[in-house]
Amino acid sequence: MSETNGKILSVKDLKTYFQTEDGVVKAVDGITFELEKGETLGIVGESGSGKSVTNLSVMRLIPEPPGKIVSGDIVFNGIDVRKLSINEVRGIRGKRMAMIFQDPMTSLNPFLKISTQLMEVTRLHLGHSKKEAYDHAIKMLKTVGIPDAESRVDSYPHEFSGGMRQRVMIAMALSCDPELLIADEPTTALDVTIQAQILELIKDLRTRMGTSVILITHDLGVVAGMTDKIIVMYAGKVFEQAPTAELFATPANPYTKGLLKSVPDPAHEEGTELYQIPGLPPDVAHLPPGCPFAERCYRAEDICRRDFPPFVQINANHHSLCHFAQEVYAESVAESENGKTANIQMKINE
Amino acid sequence: MAFLVVTLTWGLIRVAPGNFYSSEKKLPAAVEANIKKKYGLDKPWYEQYFIMIKNVAQGDFGDSLRYQGQSVNEIIWRHLPYSATIGVLAYLLALAIGLTAGIVAALKQNSPFDYGSMALAMLGLSVPNFVLGPILVLMFSLGLYIFPPARWGGVLSLVLPVITLSAVYTAYIARLTRAGMLEVMRSDYIRTARAKGLNERTILLKHGLRGGIIPVVSFTGPALAALLAGTVVIERVFAIPGLGNIFIQANLNRDEPLVLGIVAFLSILIMLFNLLVDISYGFLDPRIRYE
Ligand SMILES: Nc1ncnc2c1ncn2[C@@H]1O[C@H](COP(=O)(O)OP(=O)(O)OP(=O)(O)O)[C@@H](O)[C@H]1O
Ligand SMILES: [Mg+2]
């Protein structure tokens, strides 16, 4: 294994495109980020911003055709993932990097027992015998807090509730003690109380097993208490990148500010409408030349519609894709000093 | 169900003009009356109906009018094996080829194999078997002298009728399997299986197949019923003394008990098939099993 400097994953200028009837969809268009061992990264953005495609690319799970990783580097623990043969990729998937998906209702095979679905992972990757795999499956179900694991291990998915199924998915993903866990909107399909439980479970397991985590969500509220750093995606691009606390306190991008404003906060009065960014995400098959967010941005000027914005470095770990990044940042700093964001600060520190 | 079908058939035979005795040769009135009395045809229609239903319910269809002294049941059991052999073999052949072709076509979507097999399937669906039969006979029997053109005798004589009968079902099953597999292989749980690092073979056979062939199972009920209808034509084309052939004869002869017997028998058979299909659903899909 080559030098990795404690980096578990490094993605550089990743581009993943889809060939569709409507033209080339640039789902991911030049994404760069890094993840240290034991760190948790949040990827936030509205629907269609390319969050899933980024992570499916890392797992080499992009359906090809129509999709294709066009360029960029994906280095996992010193391994150049793009150069691996499909068989080598299979040796890593489920063993060293695992993924859980948005919809636990459809992500488990309805025709197979839970035990079968759990056992096949460890039999494949850890060379377990049937007995070992079965015992391990029960152990994993206990780990993720499924009551009565011994008797429920032989149930079928439809006999579990949504939250329980997501626990099963997590058990399956963590069966081989992977170094990286990618959770693609693990709680979006669940109701609020269950959401909190699942997040708590991921948080707890991450610390116990020392797993690095990528947590994808379109709800900034979810990542606040869980991540070390965040990247904000829009139209296949990284719009802002910063340590979590800094991103919440002093965002340097109008899009991030919009997302922050749309997080429901506890002091929010009943009955008043929650803020929403005006307009809809753009069609990534036909992007205008300028900033893809310009049409919806409160700060946009002519230059935004004409020229693609620069990726401005605010400080060592903080970047923002905006013509007015410094100005927006300064504005946020001023606001935070006035205590306007105290609410969210409290949330982070809780 | 079977009761309804029998009633309807009985009614239709009644309503249709003519009967077993209306032939060119006019019978003396006294003879006709005698015969009618023997078969209970002199009674009013509702009485005849109730007698008929009572007998049918006991599995007794009486004797054939045409084949004197032979009971309908005897005749059915004598001719059934021919039809059953051809029908079962044809469906097995259709399953074997259709499933394989459909799965391979789905896995290699848009490949030459996919296009080729689906074009063939289209052809198989659009050529009626009374056309396909004679074409095959021309090619393999009268042209190449490989298989006998008609009649019953040995394994070789089965080849052409079975192929002819199975063509449509092979085509249909291939298309259903392909569509079903394509659908399933796009589903979330297949993506999960890929994310686990399983190889494509395991993904296909262990995770994909069950969901993919459910449409084929649902098709099996109606298919077996249609297959029975298909044998009628095939047996005619290849001169096979099966149930289908007898059924046509019985209709032409207005052999009422025999027609009724065969109809009742077939409808019971079809219900049985559908029951089997329902049971096999349960084997395939645990969600149904528990309901
Ligand atoms: N198989 C595919 N074929 C064509 N386009 C695709 C395919 N998969 C994704 N895309 C496109 O790529 C873009 C990014 O999709 P992606 O699934 O990454 O969004 P996302 O950020 O995960 O959104 P969501 O919050 O809805 O999950 C979308 O415009 C989508 O239409
Ligand atoms: Mg997604």
PDB file of N, CA and C in Angstrom, chain A residues 2-46:
ATOM      1  N   SER A   2       0.529   2.239  -0.790  1.00  0.00           N
ATOM      2  CA  SER A   2       1.354   3.440  -0.901  1.00  0.00           C
ATOM      3  C   SER A   2       1.023   4.427   0.221  1.00  0.00           C
ATOM      4  N   GLU A   3       1.736   5.544   0.224  1.00  0.00           N
ATOM      5  CA  GLU A   3       1.530   6.573   1.240  1.00  0.00           C
ATOM      6  C   GLU A   3       0.122   7.152   1.158  1.00  0.00           C
ATOM      7  N   THR A   4      -0.567   7.232   2.250  1.00  0.00           N
ATOM      8  CA  THR A   4      -1.895   7.820   2.199  1.00  0.00           C
ATOM      9  C   THR A   4      -2.051   8.966   3.191  1.00  0.00           C
ATOM     10  N   ASN A   5      -1.057   9.137   4.061  1.00  0.00           N
ATOM     11  CA  ASN A   5      -1.081  10.237   5.028  1.00  0.00           C
ATOM     12  C   ASN A   5      -2.372  10.279   5.839  1.00  0.00           C
ATOM     13  N   GLY A   6      -2.874   9.115   6.226  1.00  0.00           N
ATOM     14  CA  GLY A   6      -4.086   9.092   7.026  1.00  0.00           C
ATOM     15  C   GLY A   6      -5.339   9.424   6.237  1.00  0.00           C
ATOM     16  N   LYS A   7      -5.184   9.563   4.912  1.00  0.00           N
ATOM     17  CA  LYS A   7      -6.374   9.834   4.099  1.00  0.00           C
ATOM     18  C   LYS A   7      -7.017   8.519   3.728  1.00  0.00           C
ATOM     19  N   ILE A   8      -8.328   8.444   3.934  1.00  0.00           N
ATOM     20  CA  ILE A   8      -8.991   7.212   3.534  1.00  0.00           C
ATOM     21  C   ILE A   8      -9.500   7.333   2.105  1.00  0.00           C
ATOM     22  N   LEU A   9      -9.923   8.530   1.760  1.00  0.00           N
ATOM     23  CA  LEU A   9     -10.468   8.706   0.414  1.00  0.00           C
ATOM     24  C   LEU A   9     -10.088  10.078  -0.118  1.00  0.00           C
ATOM     25  N   SER A  10      -9.660  10.068  -1.351  1.00  0.00           N
ATOM     26  CA  SER A  10      -9.351  11.337  -1.977  1.00  0.00           C
ATOM     27  C   SER A  10      -9.932  11.344  -3.388  1.00  0.00           C
ATOM     28  N   VAL A  11     -10.846  12.270  -3.631  1.00  0.00           N
ATOM     29  CA  VAL A  11     -11.499  12.381  -4.936  1.00  0.00           C
ATOM     30  C   VAL A  11     -11.041  13.678  -5.570  1.00  0.00           C
ATOM     31  N   LYS A  12     -10.528  13.559  -6.796  1.00  0.00           N
ATOM     32  CA  LYS A  12      -9.971  14.753  -7.423  1.00  0.00           C
ATOM     33  C   LYS A  12     -10.599  14.981  -8.789  1.00  0.00           C
ATOM     34  N   ASP A  13     -11.238  16.124  -8.939  1.00  0.00           N
ATOM     35  CA  ASP A  13     -11.789  16.566 -10.221  1.00  0.00           C
ATOM     36  C   ASP A  13     -12.630  15.480 -10.904  1.00  0.00           C
ATOM     37  N   LEU A  14     -13.461  14.829 -10.126  1.00  0.00           N
ATOM     38  CA  LEU A  14     -14.294  13.739 -10.647  1.00  0.00           C
ATOM     39  C   LEU A  14     -15.393  14.267 -11.571  1.00  0.00           C
ATOM     40  N   LYS A  15     -15.488  13.645 -12.745  1.00  0.00           N
ATOM     41  CA  LYS A  15     -16.579  13.982 -13.657  1.00  0.00           C
ATOM     42  C   LYS A  15     -17.315  12.713 -14.057  1.00  0.00           C
ATOM     43  N   THR A  16     -18.597  12.667 -13.793  1.00  0.00           N
ATOM     44  CA  THR A  16     -19.409  11.527 -14.196  1.00  0.00           C
ATOM     45  C   THR A  16     -20.586  12.039 -15.018  1.00  0.00           C
ATOM     46  N   TYR A  17     -20.648  11.587 -16.249  1.00  0.00           N
ATOM     47  CA  TYR A  17     -21.683  12.074 -17.162  1.00  0.00           C
ATOM     48  C   TYR A  17     -22.632  10.940 -17.549  1.00  0.00           C
ATOM     49  N   PHE A  18     -23.845  11.333 -17.896  1.00  0.00           N
ATOM     50  CA  PHE A  18     -24.811  10.370 -18.416  1.00  0.00           C
ATOM     51  C   PHE A  18     -25.215  10.761 -19.827  1.00  0.00           C
ATOM     52  N   GLN A  19     -25.232   9.763 -20.679  1.00  0.00           N
ATOM     53  CA  GLN A  19     -25.683   9.983 -22.047  1.00  0.00           C
ATOM     54  C   GLN A  19     -27.197   9.776 -22.085  1.00  0.00           C
ATOM     55  N   THR A  20     -27.968  10.811 -22.311  1.00  0.00           N
ATOM     56  CA  THR A  20     -29.418  10.628 -22.361  1.00  0.00           C
ATOM     57  C   THR A  20     -29.959  11.172 -23.680  1.00  0.00           C
ATOM     58  N   GLU A  21     -31.231  10.905 -23.916  1.00  0.00           N
ATOM     59  CA  GLU A  21     -31.860  11.401 -25.146  1.00  0.00           C
ATOM     60  C   GLU A  21     -31.876  12.923 -25.170  1.00  0.00           C
ATOM     61  N   ASP A  22     -31.839  13.475 -23.971  1.00  0.00           N
ATOM     62  CA  ASP A  22     -31.918  14.918 -23.828  1.00  0.00           C
ATOM     63  C   ASP A  22     -30.536  15.573 -23.918  1.00  0.00           C
ATOM     64  N   GLY A  23     -29.526  14.788 -24.218  1.00  0.00           N
ATOM     65  CA  GLY A  23     -28.163  15.314 -24.271  1.00  0.00           C
ATOM     66  C   GLY A  23     -27.321  14.758 -23.137  1.00  0.00           C
ATOM     67  N   VAL A  24     -26.115  15.270 -22.984  1.00  0.00           N
ATOM     68  CA  VAL A  24     -25.216  14.781 -21.942  1.00  0.00           C
ATOM     69  C   VAL A  24     -25.584  15.423 -20.607  1.00  0.00           C
ATOM     70  N   VAL A  25     -25.920  14.574 -19.625  1.00  0.00           N
ATOM     71  CA  VAL A  25     -26.207  15.077 -18.288  1.00  0.00           C
ATOM     72  C   VAL A  25     -24.914  15.071 -17.483  1.00  0.00           C
ATOM     73  N   LYS A  26     -24.428  16.268 -17.154  1.00  0.00           N
ATOM     74  CA  LYS A  26     -23.182  16.344 -16.382  1.00  0.00           C
ATOM     75  C   LYS A  26     -23.541  16.274 -14.904  1.00  0.00           C
ATOM     76  N   ALA A  27     -23.878  15.059 -14.461  1.00  0.00           N
ATOM     77  CA  ALA A  27     -24.391  14.860 -13.106  1.00  0.00           C
ATOM     78  C   ALA A  27     -23.359  15.262 -12.064  1.00  0.00           C
ATOM     79  N   VAL A  28     -22.104  14.916 -12.312  1.00  0.00           N
ATOM     80  CA  VAL A  28     -21.005  15.319 -11.439  1.00  0.00           C
ATOM     81  C   VAL A  28     -19.951  15.924 -12.340  1.00  0.00           C
ATOM     82  N   ASP A  29     -19.577  17.171 -12.036  1.00  0.00           N
ATOM     83  CA  ASP A  29     -18.734  17.883 -12.993  1.00  0.00           C
ATOM     84  C   ASP A  29     -17.565  18.570 -12.295  1.00  0.00           C
ATOM     85  N   GLY A  30     -16.587  17.746 -11.927  1.00  0.00           N
ATOM     86  CA  GLY A  30     -15.389  18.311 -11.318  1.00  0.00           C
ATOM     87  C   GLY A  30     -15.492  18.450  -9.811  1.00  0.00           C
ATOM     88  N   ILE A  31     -15.700  17.310  -9.141  1.00  0.00           N
ATOM     89  CA  ILE A  31     -15.817  17.322  -7.681  1.00  0.00           C
ATOM     90  C   ILE A  31     -14.480  16.926  -7.062  1.00  0.00           C
ATOM     91  N   THR A  32     -14.045  17.677  -6.051  1.00  0.00           N
ATOM     92  CA  THR A  32     -12.819  17.354  -5.334  1.00  0.00           C
ATOM     93  C   THR A  32     -13.093  17.377  -3.838  1.00  0.00           C
ATOM     94  N   PHE A  33     -12.712  16.302  -3.147  1.00  0.00           N
ATOM     95  CA  PHE A  33     -12.792  16.343  -1.686  1.00  0.00           C
ATOM     96  C   PHE A  33     -11.899  15.257  -1.105  1.00  0.00           C
ATOM     97  N   GLU A  34     -11.641  15.384   0.181  1.00  0.00           N
ATOM     98  CA  GLU A  34     -10.808  14.394   0.852  1.00  0.00           C
ATOM     99  C   GLU A  34     -11.448  14.004   2.173  1.00  0.00           C
ATOM    100  N   LEU A  35     -11.152  12.781   2.593  1.00  0.00           N
ATOM    101  CA  LEU A  35     -11.710  12.293   3.851  1.00  0.00           C
ATOM    102  C   LEU A  35     -10.600  11.619   4.646  1.00  0.00           C
ATOM    103  N   GLU A  36     -10.376  12.108   5.874  1.00  0.00           N
ATOM    104  CA  GLU A  36      -9.345  11.512   6.726  1.00  0.00           C
ATOM    105  C   GLU A  36      -9.926  10.296   7.442  1.00  0.00           C
ATOM    106  N   LYS A  37      -9.031   9.428   7.898  1.00  0.00           N
ATOM    107  CA  LYS A  37      -9.479   8.251   8.662  1.00  0.00           C
ATOM    108  C   LYS A  37     -10.298   8.695   9.877  1.00  0.00           C
ATOM    109  N   GLY A  38     -11.422   8.061  10.097  1.00  0.00           N
ATOM    110  CA  GLY A  38     -12.237   8.341  11.270  1.00  0.00           C
ATOM    111  C   GLY A  38     -13.098   9.588  11.158  1.00  0.00           C
ATOM    112  N   GLU A  39     -12.933  10.321  10.056  1.00  0.00           N
ATOM    113  CA  GLU A  39     -13.709  11.541   9.880  1.00  0.00           C
ATOM    114  C   GLU A  39     -15.109  11.247   9.332  1.00  0.00           C
ATOM    115  N   THR A  40     -16.005  12.201   9.534  1.00  0.00           N
ATOM    116  CA  THR A  40     -17.306  12.101   8.891  1.00  0.00           C
ATOM    117  C   THR A  40     -17.518  13.332   8.015  1.00  0.00           C
ATOM    118  N   LEU A  41     -17.846  13.048   6.762  1.00  0.00           N
ATOM    119  CA  LEU A  41     -18.055  14.118   5.794  1.00  0.00           C
ATOM    120  C   LEU A  41     -19.539  14.189   5.459  1.00  0.00           C
ATOM    121  N   GLY A  42     -20.075  15.389   5.453  1.00  0.00           N
ATOM    122  CA  GLY A  42     -21.459  15.545   5.021  1.00  0.00           C
ATOM    123  C   GLY A  42     -21.493  16.054   3.590  1.00  0.00           C
ATOM    124  N   ILE A  43     -22.346  15.482   2.779  1.00  0.00           N
ATOM    125  CA  ILE A  43     -22.560  16.022   1.435  1.00  0.00           C
ATOM    126  C   ILE A  43     -24.013  16.481   1.364  1.00  0.00           C
ATOM    127  N   VAL A  44     -24.178  17.767   1.129  1.00  0.00           N
ATOM    128  CA  VAL A  44     -25.513  18.358   1.185  1.00  0.00           C
ATOM    129  C   VAL A  44     -25.840  18.992  -0.151  1.00  0.00           C
ATOM    130  N   GLY A  45     -27.100  18.980  -0.507  1.00  0.00           N
ATOM    131  CA  GLY A  45     -27.515  19.636  -1.737  1.00  0.00           C
ATOM    132  C   GLY A  45     -28.931  19.232  -2.064  1.00  0.00           C
ATOM    133  N   GLU A  46     -29.573  20.027  -2.918  1.00  0.00           N
ATOM    134  CA  GLU A  46     -30.943  19.705  -3.284  1.00  0.00           C
ATOM    135  C   GLU A  46     -30.974  18.466  -4.170  1.00  0.00           C
TER     136      GLU A  46
END
